PDB file of C-alpha atoms and ligand atoms in Angstrom:
ATOM      1  CA  MET A  13      85.395 105.103 110.001  1.00 56.00           C
ATOM      2  CA  THR A  14      87.337 107.421 112.276  1.00 61.00           C
ATOM      3  CA  ARG A  15      90.653 105.598 112.508  1.00 77.00           C
ATOM      4  CA  ARG A  16      93.843 106.907 110.995  1.00 86.00           C
ATOM      5  CA  ILE A  17      94.822 105.005 107.874  1.00 94.00           C
ATOM      6  CA  ARG A  18      97.920 102.805 108.197  1.00 96.00           C
ATOM      7  CA  LYS A  19      97.755 100.724 105.065  1.00 98.00           C
ATOM      8  CA  ALA A  20      98.242 101.835 101.487  1.00 98.00           C
ATOM      9  CA  VAL A  21      97.485  99.732  98.415  1.00 98.00           C
ATOM     10  CA  PHE A  22      99.418 100.278  95.182  1.00 98.00           C
ATOM     11  CA  PRO A  23      97.731  98.483  92.270  1.00 97.00           C
ATOM     12  CA  VAL A  24     100.593  97.962  89.841  1.00 95.00           C
ATOM     13  CA  ALA A  25      99.407  94.925  87.902  1.00 93.00           C
ATOM     14  CA  GLY A  26      98.064  96.731  84.826  1.00 91.00           C
ATOM     15  CA  LEU A  27      99.487  95.973  81.390  1.00 89.00           C
ATOM     16  CA  GLY A  28     100.715  99.515  80.740  1.00 90.00           C
ATOM     17  CA  THR A  29      99.884  99.293  77.045  1.00 93.00           C
ATOM     18  CA  ARG A  30     100.264 103.023  76.444  1.00 95.00           C
ATOM     19  CA  PHE A  31     103.988 102.773  77.071  1.00 95.00           C
ATOM     20  CA  LEU A  32     104.743  99.768  74.892  1.00 95.00           C
ATOM     21  CA  PRO A  33     107.330  98.704  73.885  1.00 95.00           C
ATOM     22  CA  ALA A  34     109.096 100.004  77.048  1.00 93.00           C
ATOM     23  CA  THR A  35     106.549  98.289  79.308  1.00 92.00           C
ATOM     24  CA  LYS A  36     107.323  94.939  77.708  1.00 90.00           C
ATOM     25  CA  SER A  37     110.064  94.654  80.302  1.00 89.00           C
ATOM     26  CA  VAL A  38     109.957  97.846  82.421  1.00 92.00           C
ATOM     27  CA  PRO A  39     106.822  98.227  84.548  1.00 93.00           C
ATOM     28  CA  LYS A  40     105.180 101.621  84.003  1.00 94.00           C
ATOM     29  CA  GLU A  41     105.582 102.344  87.730  1.00 95.00           C
ATOM     30  CA  MET A  42     109.357 102.017  87.365  1.00 95.00           C
ATOM     31  CA  MET A  43     109.620 104.772  84.752  1.00 96.00           C
ATOM     32  CA  PRO A  44     111.732 107.537  86.268  1.00 96.00           C
ATOM     33  CA  ILE A  45     111.123 111.231  86.676  1.00 97.00           C
ATOM     34  CA  ILE A  46     114.758 112.390  86.777  1.00 96.00           C
ATOM     35  CA  ASP A  47     116.254 109.689  89.031  1.00 94.00           C
ATOM     36  CA  ARG A  48     113.340 108.277  91.006  1.00 95.00           C
ATOM     37  CA  PRO A  49     110.759 105.814  89.698  1.00 97.00           C
ATOM     38  CA  LEU A  50     107.086 106.822  89.801  1.00 97.00           C
ATOM     39  CA  ILE A  51     106.446 104.233  92.512  1.00 97.00           C
ATOM     40  CA  GLN A  52     108.902 105.989  94.853  1.00 96.00           C
ATOM     41  CA  TYR A  53     106.983 109.268  94.665  1.00 97.00           C
ATOM     42  CA  ALA A  54     103.718 107.478  95.527  1.00 98.00           C
ATOM     43  CA  VAL A  55     105.340 105.493  98.350  1.00 97.00           C
ATOM     44  CA  ASP A  56     106.814 108.673  99.860  1.00 97.00           C
ATOM     45  CA  GLU A  57     103.385 110.306  99.720  1.00 98.00           C
ATOM     46  CA  ALA A  58     101.802 107.331 101.540  1.00 98.00           C
ATOM     47  CA  ILE A  59     104.475 107.320 104.232  1.00 97.00           C
ATOM     48  CA  GLU A  60     104.082 111.059 104.731  1.00 97.00           C
ATOM     49  CA  ALA A  61     100.343 110.448 105.212  1.00 97.00           C
ATOM     50  CA  GLY A  62     101.172 108.058 108.078  1.00 96.00           C
ATOM     51  CA  CYS A  63     101.048 104.663 106.353  1.00 97.00           C
ATOM     52  CA  ASP A  64     103.407 101.977 107.632  1.00 96.00           C
ATOM     53  CA  THR A  65     102.168  99.007 105.607  1.00 97.00           C
ATOM     54  CA  LEU A  66     102.524  99.250 101.848  1.00 97.00           C
ATOM     55  CA  ILE A  67     100.681  96.626  99.842  1.00 97.00           C
ATOM     56  CA  PHE A  68     101.774  96.194  96.237  1.00 97.00           C
ATOM     57  CA  VAL A  69      99.394  94.345  93.953  1.00 97.00           C
ATOM     58  CA  THR A  70     101.680  92.947  91.287  1.00 94.00           C
ATOM     59  CA  ASN A  71     101.884  90.178  88.714  1.00 89.00           C
ATOM     60  CA  ARG A  72     104.547  87.849  87.377  1.00 83.00           C
ATOM     61  CA  TYR A  73     105.913  90.476  84.982  1.00 79.00           C
ATOM     62  CA  LYS A  74     106.553  93.055  87.676  1.00 80.00           C
ATOM     63  CA  HIS A  75     109.539  91.599  89.515  1.00 86.00           C
ATOM     64  CA  ALA A  76     111.291  94.929  89.094  1.00 91.00           C
ATOM     65  CA  VAL A  77     108.894  96.536  91.596  1.00 92.00           C
ATOM     66  CA  ALA A  78     109.631  93.926  94.281  1.00 90.00           C
ATOM     67  CA  ASP A  79     113.363  94.025  93.473  1.00 91.00           C
ATOM     68  CA  TYR A  80     113.367  97.783  93.908  1.00 93.00           C
ATOM     69  CA  PHE A  81     112.105  97.517  97.494  1.00 89.00           C
ATOM     70  CA  ASP A  82     114.337  94.552  98.338  1.00 84.00           C
ATOM     71  CA  LYS A  83     117.784  94.827  99.883  1.00 81.00           C
ATOM     72  CA  ALA A  84     120.561  95.120  97.278  1.00 83.00           C
ATOM     73  CA  TYR A  85     123.406  93.488  99.267  1.00 84.00           C
ATOM     74  CA  GLU A  86     126.047  93.449  96.541  1.00 86.00           C
ATOM     75  CA  LEU A  87     125.406  97.012  95.427  1.00 89.00           C
ATOM     76  CA  GLU A  88     125.389  98.271  99.018  1.00 87.00           C
ATOM     77  CA  GLN A  89     128.713  96.545  99.730  1.00 89.00           C
ATOM     78  CA  LYS A  90     130.323  98.022  96.640  1.00 89.00           C
ATOM     79  CA  LEU A  91     129.107 101.539  97.436  1.00 89.00           C
ATOM     80  CA  GLU A  92     130.263 101.154 101.028  1.00 88.00           C
ATOM     81  CA  HIS A  93     133.756 100.023  99.974  1.00 89.00           C
ATOM     82  CA  ALA A  94     133.968 102.873  97.489  1.00 90.00           C
ATOM     83  CA  GLY A  95     133.011 105.346 100.230  1.00 90.00           C
ATOM     84  CA  LYS A  96     129.997 106.520  98.227  1.00 90.00           C
ATOM     85  CA  THR A  97     127.888 107.264 101.286  1.00 89.00           C
ATOM     86  CA  ALA A  98     125.351 109.569  99.653  1.00 87.00           C
ATOM     87  CA  GLN A  99     124.496 106.960  97.012  1.00 88.00           C
ATOM     88  CA  LEU A 100     124.493 104.239  99.677  1.00 87.00           C
ATOM     89  CA  GLU A 101     121.852 106.152 101.653  1.00 84.00           C
ATOM     90  CA  LEU A 102     119.699 106.470  98.527  1.00 86.00           C
ATOM     91  CA  VAL A 103     119.827 102.735  97.873  1.00 82.00           C
ATOM     92  CA  ARG A 104     119.386 101.708 101.503  1.00 80.00           C
ATOM     93  CA  TYR A 105     116.476 103.936 102.433  1.00 78.00           C
ATOM     94  CA  VAL A 106     113.943 103.544  99.631  1.00 78.00           C
ATOM     95  CA  LEU A 107     111.780 102.566 102.606  1.00 85.00           C
ATOM     96  CA  PRO A 108     112.411 104.015 106.063  1.00 86.00           C
ATOM     97  CA  SER A 109     112.657 101.664 109.026  1.00 86.00           C
ATOM     98  CA  GLY A 110     109.297 100.768 110.530  1.00 91.00           C
ATOM     99  CA  VAL A 111     107.635 100.656 107.116  1.00 95.00           C
ATOM    100  CA  ARG A 112     106.982  97.228 105.614  1.00 94.00           C
ATOM    101  CA  ALA A 113     106.235  96.179 102.069  1.00 94.00           C
ATOM    102  CA  VAL A 114     103.803  93.354 101.351  1.00 95.00           C
ATOM    103  CA  PHE A 115     103.295  91.870  97.889  1.00 95.00           C
ATOM    104  CA  VAL A 116     100.119  90.248  96.697  1.00 96.00           C
ATOM    105  CA  THR A 117      99.493  88.840  93.254  1.00 94.00           C
ATOM    106  CA  GLN A 118      96.765  89.657  90.782  1.00 95.00           C
ATOM    107  CA  ALA A 119      97.075  86.611  88.524  1.00 91.00           C
ATOM    108  CA  GLU A 120      95.042  88.166  85.712  1.00 91.00           C
ATOM    109  CA  ALA A 121      94.594  91.863  84.901  1.00 91.00           C
ATOM    110  CA  LEU A 122      90.862  91.915  85.653  1.00 94.00           C
ATOM    111  CA  GLY A 123      90.665  95.621  86.367  1.00 95.00           C
ATOM    112  CA  LEU A 124      91.498  98.151  89.054  1.00 96.00           C
ATOM    113  CA  GLY A 125      88.584  97.045  91.260  1.00 97.00           C
ATOM    114  CA  HIS A 126      89.793  93.453  91.121  1.00 97.00           C
ATOM    115  CA  ALA A 127      93.351  94.563  91.931  1.00 97.00           C
ATOM    116  CA  VAL A 128      92.120  96.397  95.044  1.00 98.00           C
ATOM    117  CA  LEU A 129      90.101  93.325  96.058  1.00 98.00           C
ATOM    118  CA  CYS A 130      93.297  91.238  95.903  1.00 97.00           C
ATOM    119  CA  ALA A 131      94.601  93.319  98.840  1.00 98.00           C
ATOM    120  CA  LYS A 132      91.642  92.422 101.084  1.00 97.00           C
ATOM    121  CA  PRO A 133      93.405  89.681 103.123  1.00 96.00           C
ATOM    122  CA  VAL A 134      96.185  92.125 104.056  1.00 97.00           C
ATOM    123  CA  VAL A 135      94.016  95.201 104.650  1.00 97.00           C
ATOM    124  CA  GLY A 136      91.355  93.447 106.745  1.00 94.00           C
ATOM    125  CA  ASP A 137      88.674  95.517 108.412  1.00 95.00           C
ATOM    126  CA  GLU A 138      90.153  98.996 108.541  1.00 96.00           C
ATOM    127  CA  PRO A 139      90.089 102.108 106.356  1.00 97.00           C
ATOM    128  CA  PHE A 140      92.909 102.179 103.838  1.00 98.00           C
ATOM    129  CA  ALA A 141      94.418 104.195 101.025  1.00 98.00           C
ATOM    130  CA  VAL A 142      94.749 103.379  97.335  1.00 98.00           C
ATOM    131  CA  LEU A 143      97.369 105.203  95.279  1.00 98.00           C
ATOM    132  CA  LEU A 144      97.825 104.875  91.521  1.00 98.00           C
ATOM    133  CA  PRO A 145     101.507 105.664  91.009  1.00 97.00           C
ATOM    134  CA  ASP A 146     101.068 106.903  87.450  1.00 96.00           C
ATOM    135  CA  ASP A 147      99.210 109.876  88.899  1.00 98.00           C
ATOM    136  CA  LEU A 148     102.114 111.800  90.355  1.00 98.00           C
ATOM    137  CA  VAL A 149     100.914 114.511  92.742  1.00 97.00           C
ATOM    138  CA  TRP A 150     103.269 117.191  93.921  1.00 95.00           C
ATOM    139  CA  ASN A 151     102.590 119.765  96.602  1.00 95.00           C
ATOM    140  CA  GLN A 152     104.884 122.082  98.471  1.00 91.00           C
ATOM    141  CA  GLY A 153     102.947 121.560 101.717  1.00 94.00           C
ATOM    142  CA  PRO A 154     101.339 118.305 102.888  1.00 96.00           C
ATOM    143  CA  GLY A 155     100.923 115.686 100.164  1.00 97.00           C
ATOM    144  CA  ALA A 156      97.523 114.946  98.632  1.00 98.00           C
ATOM    145  CA  LEU A 157      97.071 111.699 100.577  1.00 98.00           C
ATOM    146  CA  ARG A 158      97.983 113.382 103.858  1.00 97.00           C
ATOM    147  CA  GLN A 159      95.313 116.030 103.218  1.00 97.00           C
ATOM    148  CA  MET A 160      92.794 113.288 102.446  1.00 97.00           C
ATOM    149  CA  ALA A 161      93.757 111.130 105.441  1.00 97.00           C
ATOM    150  CA  ASP A 162      93.285 114.134 107.740  1.00 96.00           C
ATOM    151  CA  THR A 163      89.848 114.740 106.226  1.00 96.00           C
ATOM    152  CA  ALA A 164      88.885 111.067 106.555  1.00 96.00           C
ATOM    153  CA  GLU A 165      89.973 111.034 110.175  1.00 95.00           C
ATOM    154  CA  VAL A 166      87.930 114.114 111.061  1.00 93.00           C
ATOM    155  CA  THR A 167      84.790 113.203 109.100  1.00 94.00           C
ATOM    156  CA  GLY A 168      84.816 109.403 109.290  1.00 94.00           C
ATOM    157  CA  ALA A 169      83.992 109.358 105.561  1.00 96.00           C
ATOM    158  CA  SER A 170      85.691 107.767 102.580  1.00 97.00           C
ATOM    159  CA  VAL A 171      87.563 110.400 100.586  1.00 98.00           C
ATOM    160  CA  ILE A 172      88.262 110.459  96.858  1.00 98.00           C
ATOM    161  CA  ALA A 173      90.647 112.891  95.184  1.00 98.00           C
ATOM    162  CA  VAL A 174      89.179 115.032  92.413  1.00 97.00           C
ATOM    163  CA  GLU A 175      90.371 117.785  90.161  1.00 96.00           C
ATOM    164  CA  ASP A 176      88.703 120.040  87.626  1.00 95.00           C
ATOM    165  CA  VAL A 177      89.196 118.931  84.038  1.00 95.00           C
ATOM    166  CA  PRO A 178      88.061 120.636  80.844  1.00 95.00           C
ATOM    167  CA  LYS A 179      84.537 119.518  79.923  1.00 93.00           C
ATOM    168  CA  ALA A 180      85.842 118.020  76.665  1.00 94.00           C
ATOM    169  CA  LYS A 181      87.987 115.563  78.651  1.00 93.00           C
ATOM    170  CA  THR A 182      85.316 114.050  80.919  1.00 95.00           C
ATOM    171  CA  GLY A 183      85.291 110.940  78.715  1.00 94.00           C
ATOM    172  CA  SER A 184      88.717 109.980  80.058  1.00 92.00           C
ATOM    173  CA  TYR A 185      87.797 110.011  83.755  1.00 93.00           C
ATOM    174  CA  GLY A 186      85.375 108.946  86.447  1.00 94.00           C
ATOM    175  CA  ILE A 187      83.243 112.062  87.019  1.00 96.00           C
ATOM    176  CA  VAL A 188      81.405 112.883  90.252  1.00 96.00           C
ATOM    177  CA  ALA A 189      78.274 114.847  91.074  1.00 95.00           C
ATOM    178  CA  THR A 190      78.474 116.382  94.542  1.00 93.00           C
ATOM    179  CA  GLU A 191      76.568 118.401  97.057  1.00 88.00           C
ATOM    180  CA  ASP A 192      77.964 121.914  97.546  1.00 81.00           C
ATOM    181  CA  PHE A 193      81.675 122.195  98.089  1.00 82.00           C
ATOM    182  CA  SER A 194      82.998 123.848 101.221  1.00 83.00           C
ATOM    183  CA  ASN A 195      86.561 123.821 102.400  1.00 80.00           C
ATOM    184  CA  ARG A 196      87.719 121.749  99.369  1.00 93.00           C
ATOM    185  CA  GLN A 197      85.200 118.955  99.932  1.00 95.00           C
ATOM    186  CA  GLY A 198      81.688 117.917  99.029  1.00 95.00           C
ATOM    187  CA  ARG A 199      79.665 114.737  99.540  1.00 96.00           C
ATOM    188  CA  ILE A 200      79.402 112.674  96.385  1.00 97.00           C
ATOM    189  CA  ARG A 201      75.880 111.979  95.131  1.00 96.00           C
ATOM    190  CA  ALA A 202      76.804 110.068  92.001  1.00 95.00           C
ATOM    191  CA  ILE A 203      79.836 108.813  90.123  1.00 95.00           C
ATOM    192  CA  VAL A 204      79.898 107.954  86.415  1.00 93.00           C
ATOM    193  CA  GLU A 205      82.740 106.275  84.537  1.00 90.00           C
ATOM    194  CA  LYS A 206      84.003 108.139  81.458  1.00 91.00           C
ATOM    195  CA  PRO A 207      80.826 110.058  80.532  1.00 93.00           C
ATOM    196  CA  ASP A 208      80.379 111.881  77.250  1.00 94.00           C
ATOM    197  CA  PRO A 209      80.961 115.614  77.806  1.00 94.00           C
ATOM    198  CA  VAL A 210      77.262 116.273  77.120  1.00 94.00           C
ATOM    199  CA  LYS A 211      76.174 113.751  79.741  1.00 92.00           C
ATOM    200  CA  ALA A 212      78.846 114.514  82.385  1.00 94.00           C
ATOM    201  CA  PRO A 213      77.273 115.653  85.677  1.00 93.00           C
ATOM    202  CA  SER A 214      80.221 118.005  86.377  1.00 93.00           C
ATOM    203  CA  ASN A 215      83.842 118.499  85.378  1.00 93.00           C
ATOM    204  CA  LEU A 216      85.169 117.068  88.667  1.00 95.00           C
ATOM    205  CA  ALA A 217      87.338 114.124  87.704  1.00 97.00           C
ATOM    206  CA  VAL A 218      88.500 111.335  90.008  1.00 97.00           C
ATOM    207  CA  VAL A 219      92.271 110.998  90.139  1.00 97.00           C
ATOM    208  CA  GLY A 220      94.372 108.182  91.581  1.00 97.00           C
ATOM    209  CA  ARG A 221      94.125 108.745  95.341  1.00 98.00           C
ATOM    210  CA  TYR A 222      91.452 107.190  97.538  1.00 98.00           C
ATOM    211  CA  VAL A 223      90.805 106.657 101.241  1.00 98.00           C
ATOM    212  CA  LEU A 224      88.260 103.873 101.434  1.00 98.00           C
ATOM    213  CA  ASP A 225      86.036 102.258 104.005  1.00 97.00           C
ATOM    214  CA  PRO A 226      86.701  98.463 104.183  1.00 97.00           C
ATOM    215  CA  GLU A 227      83.047  97.918 103.225  1.00 97.00           C
ATOM    216  CA  ILE A 228      84.299  98.469  99.659  1.00 98.00           C
ATOM    217  CA  PHE A 229      85.609  94.877  99.592  1.00 98.00           C
ATOM    218  CA  ALA A 230      82.162  93.309 100.017  1.00 97.00           C
ATOM    219  CA  LEU A 231      80.857  95.642  97.319  1.00 97.00           C
ATOM    220  CA  LEU A 232      83.721  94.756  94.968  1.00 97.00           C
ATOM    221  CA  GLU A 233      82.886  91.090  95.428  1.00 96.00           C
ATOM    222  CA  ASN A 234      79.434  91.790  94.043  1.00 94.00           C
ATOM    223  CA  VAL A 235      80.397  94.069  91.141  1.00 92.00           C
ATOM    224  CA  GLU A 236      79.466  92.590  87.774  1.00 90.00           C
ATOM    225  CA  PRO A 237      82.456  92.482  85.406  1.00 91.00           C
ATOM    226  CA  GLY A 238      82.194  95.087  82.659  1.00 80.00           C
ATOM    227  CA  SER A 239      83.805  95.160  79.221  1.00 70.00           C
ATOM    228  CA  GLY A 240      86.801  92.821  78.896  1.00 75.00           C
ATOM    229  CA  GLY A 241      85.753  91.105  82.144  1.00 84.00           C
ATOM    230  CA  GLU A 242      87.176  94.022  84.146  1.00 91.00           C
ATOM    231  CA  ILE A 243      85.909  94.786  87.638  1.00 94.00           C
ATOM    232  CA  GLN A 244      85.743  98.559  88.020  1.00 93.00           C
ATOM    233  CA  LEU A 245      86.497 100.328  91.284  1.00 95.00           C
ATOM    234  CA  THR A 246      84.059 103.062  90.211  1.00 94.00           C
ATOM    235  CA  ASP A 247      81.142 100.602  90.295  1.00 94.00           C
ATOM    236  CA  ALA A 248      81.927  99.606  93.880  1.00 96.00           C
ATOM    237  CA  ILE A 249      82.290 103.270  94.884  1.00 97.00           C
ATOM    238  CA  ALA A 250      78.873 103.955  93.322  1.00 95.00           C
ATOM    239  CA  ALA A 251      77.460 101.227  95.587  1.00 96.00           C
ATOM    240  CA  LEU A 252      79.348 102.568  98.625  1.00 97.00           C
ATOM    241  CA  LEU A 253      77.716 106.003  98.169  1.00 96.00           C
ATOM    242  CA  GLU A 254      74.332 104.421  98.850  1.00 95.00           C
ATOM    243  CA  LYS A 255      75.484 103.158 102.235  1.00 95.00           C
ATOM    244  CA  LYS A 256      78.083 105.512 103.635  1.00 95.00           C
ATOM    245  CA  PRO A 257      79.346 109.073 103.156  1.00 96.00           C
ATOM    246  CA  VAL A 258      81.955 109.452 100.447  1.00 97.00           C
ATOM    247  CA  LEU A 259      83.590 112.851  99.981  1.00 97.00           C
ATOM    248  CA  ALA A 260      85.144 114.291  96.860  1.00 97.00           C
ATOM    249  CA  TYR A 261      88.265 116.165  97.906  1.00 97.00           C
ATOM    250  CA  ARG A 262      89.849 118.823  95.703  1.00 97.00           C
ATOM    251  CA  PHE A 263      93.417 118.431  96.938  1.00 97.00           C
ATOM    252  CA  GLU A 264      96.028 121.138  97.047  1.00 97.00           C
ATOM    253  CA  GLY A 265      98.852 120.260  94.646  1.00 97.00           C
ATOM    254  CA  LYS A 266      99.581 119.582  91.012  1.00 96.00           C
ATOM    255  CA  ARG A 267      98.848 116.252  89.364  1.00 97.00           C
ATOM    256  CA  PHE A 268     100.835 114.893  86.464  1.00 98.00           C
ATOM    257  CA  ASP A 269      99.171 112.130  84.472  1.00 97.00           C
ATOM    258  CA  CYS A 270     102.271 110.000  83.985  1.00 97.00           C
ATOM    259  CA  GLY A 271     100.169 107.238  82.449  1.00 95.00           C
ATOM    260  CA  THR A 272     100.326 109.284  79.240  1.00 95.00           C
ATOM    261  CA  HIS A 273     103.324 110.340  77.174  1.00 96.00           C
ATOM    262  CA  ILE A 274     102.631 114.031  77.500  1.00 97.00           C
ATOM    263  CA  GLY A 275     102.066 113.813  81.266  1.00 97.00           C
ATOM    264  CA  LEU A 276     105.398 112.044  81.728  1.00 97.00           C
ATOM    265  CA  ILE A 277     107.114 114.719  79.632  1.00 97.00           C
ATOM    266  CA  GLU A 278     105.406 117.502  81.596  1.00 97.00           C
ATOM    267  CA  ALA A 279     106.463 116.018  84.937  1.00 98.00           C
ATOM    268  CA  THR A 280     110.041 115.594  83.731  1.00 97.00           C
ATOM    269  CA  ILE A 281     110.195 119.219  82.572  1.00 97.00           C
ATOM    270  CA  GLU A 282     108.686 120.597  85.795  1.00 97.00           C
ATOM    271  CA  PHE A 283     110.900 118.475  88.053  1.00 97.00           C
ATOM    272  CA  ALA A 284     113.983 119.358  86.043  1.00 97.00           C
ATOM    273  CA  LEU A 285     113.171 123.076  86.231  1.00 96.00           C
ATOM    274  CA  SER A 286     112.817 122.951  90.000  1.00 95.00           C
ATOM    275  CA  HIS A 287     115.718 120.538  90.637  1.00 95.00           C
ATOM    276  CA  GLU A 288     118.413 122.067  92.829  1.00 93.00           C
ATOM    277  CA  ASN A 289     121.322 120.912  90.632  1.00 94.00           C
ATOM    278  CA  LEU A 290     119.720 120.619  87.219  1.00 96.00           C
ATOM    279  CA  SER A 291     117.424 123.615  86.875  1.00 96.00           C
ATOM    280  CA  GLY A 292     119.962 125.997  85.310  1.00 97.00           C
ATOM    281  CA  ALA A 293     121.160 123.553  82.670  1.00 97.00           C
ATOM    282  CA  ALA A 294     117.642 122.269  81.999  1.00 96.00           C
ATOM    283  CA  ARG A 295     116.338 125.809  81.455  1.00 97.00           C
ATOM    284  CA  GLU A 296     119.170 126.560  79.058  1.00 96.00           C
ATOM    285  CA  ILE A 297     118.538 123.410  77.016  1.00 96.00           C
ATOM    286  CA  MET A 298     114.822 124.160  76.831  1.00 96.00           C
ATOM    287  CA  GLN A 299     115.372 127.767  75.796  1.00 96.00           C
ATOM    288  CA  LYS A 300     117.759 126.675  73.034  1.00 95.00           C
ATOM    289  CA  ALA A 301     115.348 123.998  71.813  1.00 95.00           C
ATOM    290  CA  LEU A 302     112.441 126.450  71.769  1.00 95.00           C
ATOM    291  CA  ALA A 303     114.451 129.069  69.912  1.00 95.00           C
ATOM    292  CA  ARG A 304     115.129 126.683  66.993  1.00 89.00           C
TER     293      ARG A 304
HETATM  294  P1  UTP B 419      95.295 101.894  83.805  1.00 86.11           P
HETATM  295  O1  UTP B 419      93.907 102.137  83.416  1.00 86.11           O
HETATM  296  O2  UTP B 419      96.251 103.036  83.745  1.00 86.11           O
HETATM  297  O3  UTP B 419      95.837 100.678  82.968  1.00 86.11           O
HETATM  298  O4  UTP B 419      95.265 101.307  85.284  1.00 86.11           O
HETATM  299  P2  UTP B 419      97.315 100.184  82.752  1.00 86.11           P
HETATM  300  O5  UTP B 419      97.268  98.780  82.349  1.00 86.11           O
HETATM  301  O6  UTP B 419      98.166 100.474  83.952  1.00 86.11           O
HETATM  302  O7  UTP B 419      97.883 101.101  81.569  1.00 86.11           O
HETATM  303  P3  UTP B 419      97.413 101.247  80.041  1.00 86.11           P
HETATM  304  O8  UTP B 419      96.092 101.979  80.064  1.00 86.11           O
HETATM  305  O9  UTP B 419      97.287  99.869  79.430  1.00 86.11           O
HETATM  306  O10 UTP B 419      98.516 102.029  79.435  1.00 86.11           O
HETATM  307  C1  UTP B 419      95.132 102.131  86.421  1.00 86.11           C
HETATM  308  C2  UTP B 419      95.875 101.511  87.583  1.00 86.11           C
HETATM  309  O11 UTP B 419      95.303 100.267  87.924  1.00 86.11           O
HETATM  310  C3  UTP B 419      96.274  99.242  87.891  1.00 86.11           C
HETATM  311  C4  UTP B 419      97.371  99.762  86.978  1.00 86.11           C
HETATM  312  O12 UTP B 419      98.615  99.144  87.274  1.00 86.11           O
HETATM  313  C5  UTP B 419      97.348 101.255  87.276  1.00 86.11           C
HETATM  314  O13 UTP B 419      98.084 101.558  88.461  1.00 86.11           O
HETATM  315  N1  UTP B 419      95.629  98.007  87.405  1.00 86.11           N
HETATM  316  C6  UTP B 419      94.807  98.058  86.335  1.00 86.11           C
HETATM  317  C7  UTP B 419      95.873  96.818  88.048  1.00 86.11           C
HETATM  318  O14 UTP B 419      96.664  96.745  89.023  1.00 86.11           O
HETATM  319  N2  UTP B 419      95.259  95.696  87.594  1.00 86.11           N
HETATM  320  C8  UTP B 419      94.418  95.706  86.533  1.00 86.11           C
HETATM  321  O15 UTP B 419      93.865  94.643  86.190  1.00 86.11           O
HETATM  322  C9  UTP B 419      94.189  96.923  85.893  1.00 86.11           C
END
């Protein structure tokens, strides 16, 4: 697996139950941090990593995601006539030219592994990325996926993003056991889904960025459904480890878990505080609120 990745899969067909009632009609991936939906941050990261084919795994409730990447003729015309060129650029270039969006359907929410498998006909037989947009990763230098794609290209291995979490939180993540780390990476020996802190092999948690060998599809096809009939990506990765090298990669950057209320709040605060036009006012509001 030494080719550069070109295709990125965005599984966005989950139910988003933690953000009900909002997610009754607004997909979780469309929740904004300031003025950009979560999906835009993930898409930008994939494009920066060199991807030109973006594959969205959606369902019938997620029209808003497809609409967002579609052309908005009427809106563009109105902005053009009003001479609002800055806003026009924002609307027109959610995707740069040369990048295409492909939509595939996951008819039933049968798990993240199943969602990734739905992208198989579009990905074909080449290494590809998976990004979970509710994990927002910010880095001043190259994005997390770019760092991982570079590593995958050099090593020919699959690469999975990890970060250190407090031992008490291992039960919320996939946790990996690795050989020694050098230069941010280590070969994964084992991966366990949501282990009890006492049983966790480490405190290295998998977060929502993957560069995967296409062999994963055959393995996903053979994964036994777990609780709720869900097909877990972790199970297929566990099988992949037996066949091919898979690296854990401790990326440079900060991750916000925007699949949780507090993570979304944290990201909003951090982005507001570093926003070129909003930081002063945001700081003032926060200071006043904290002084109460
Ligand atoms: P989550 O575990 O965060 O589930 O899925 P969720 O449904 O999105 O949210 P909650 O837990 O109910 O609040 C992780 C990722 O996998 C996708 C989700 O859209 C999210 O990006 N996913 C999950 C699918 O695309 N299909 C599925 O069947 C399950």
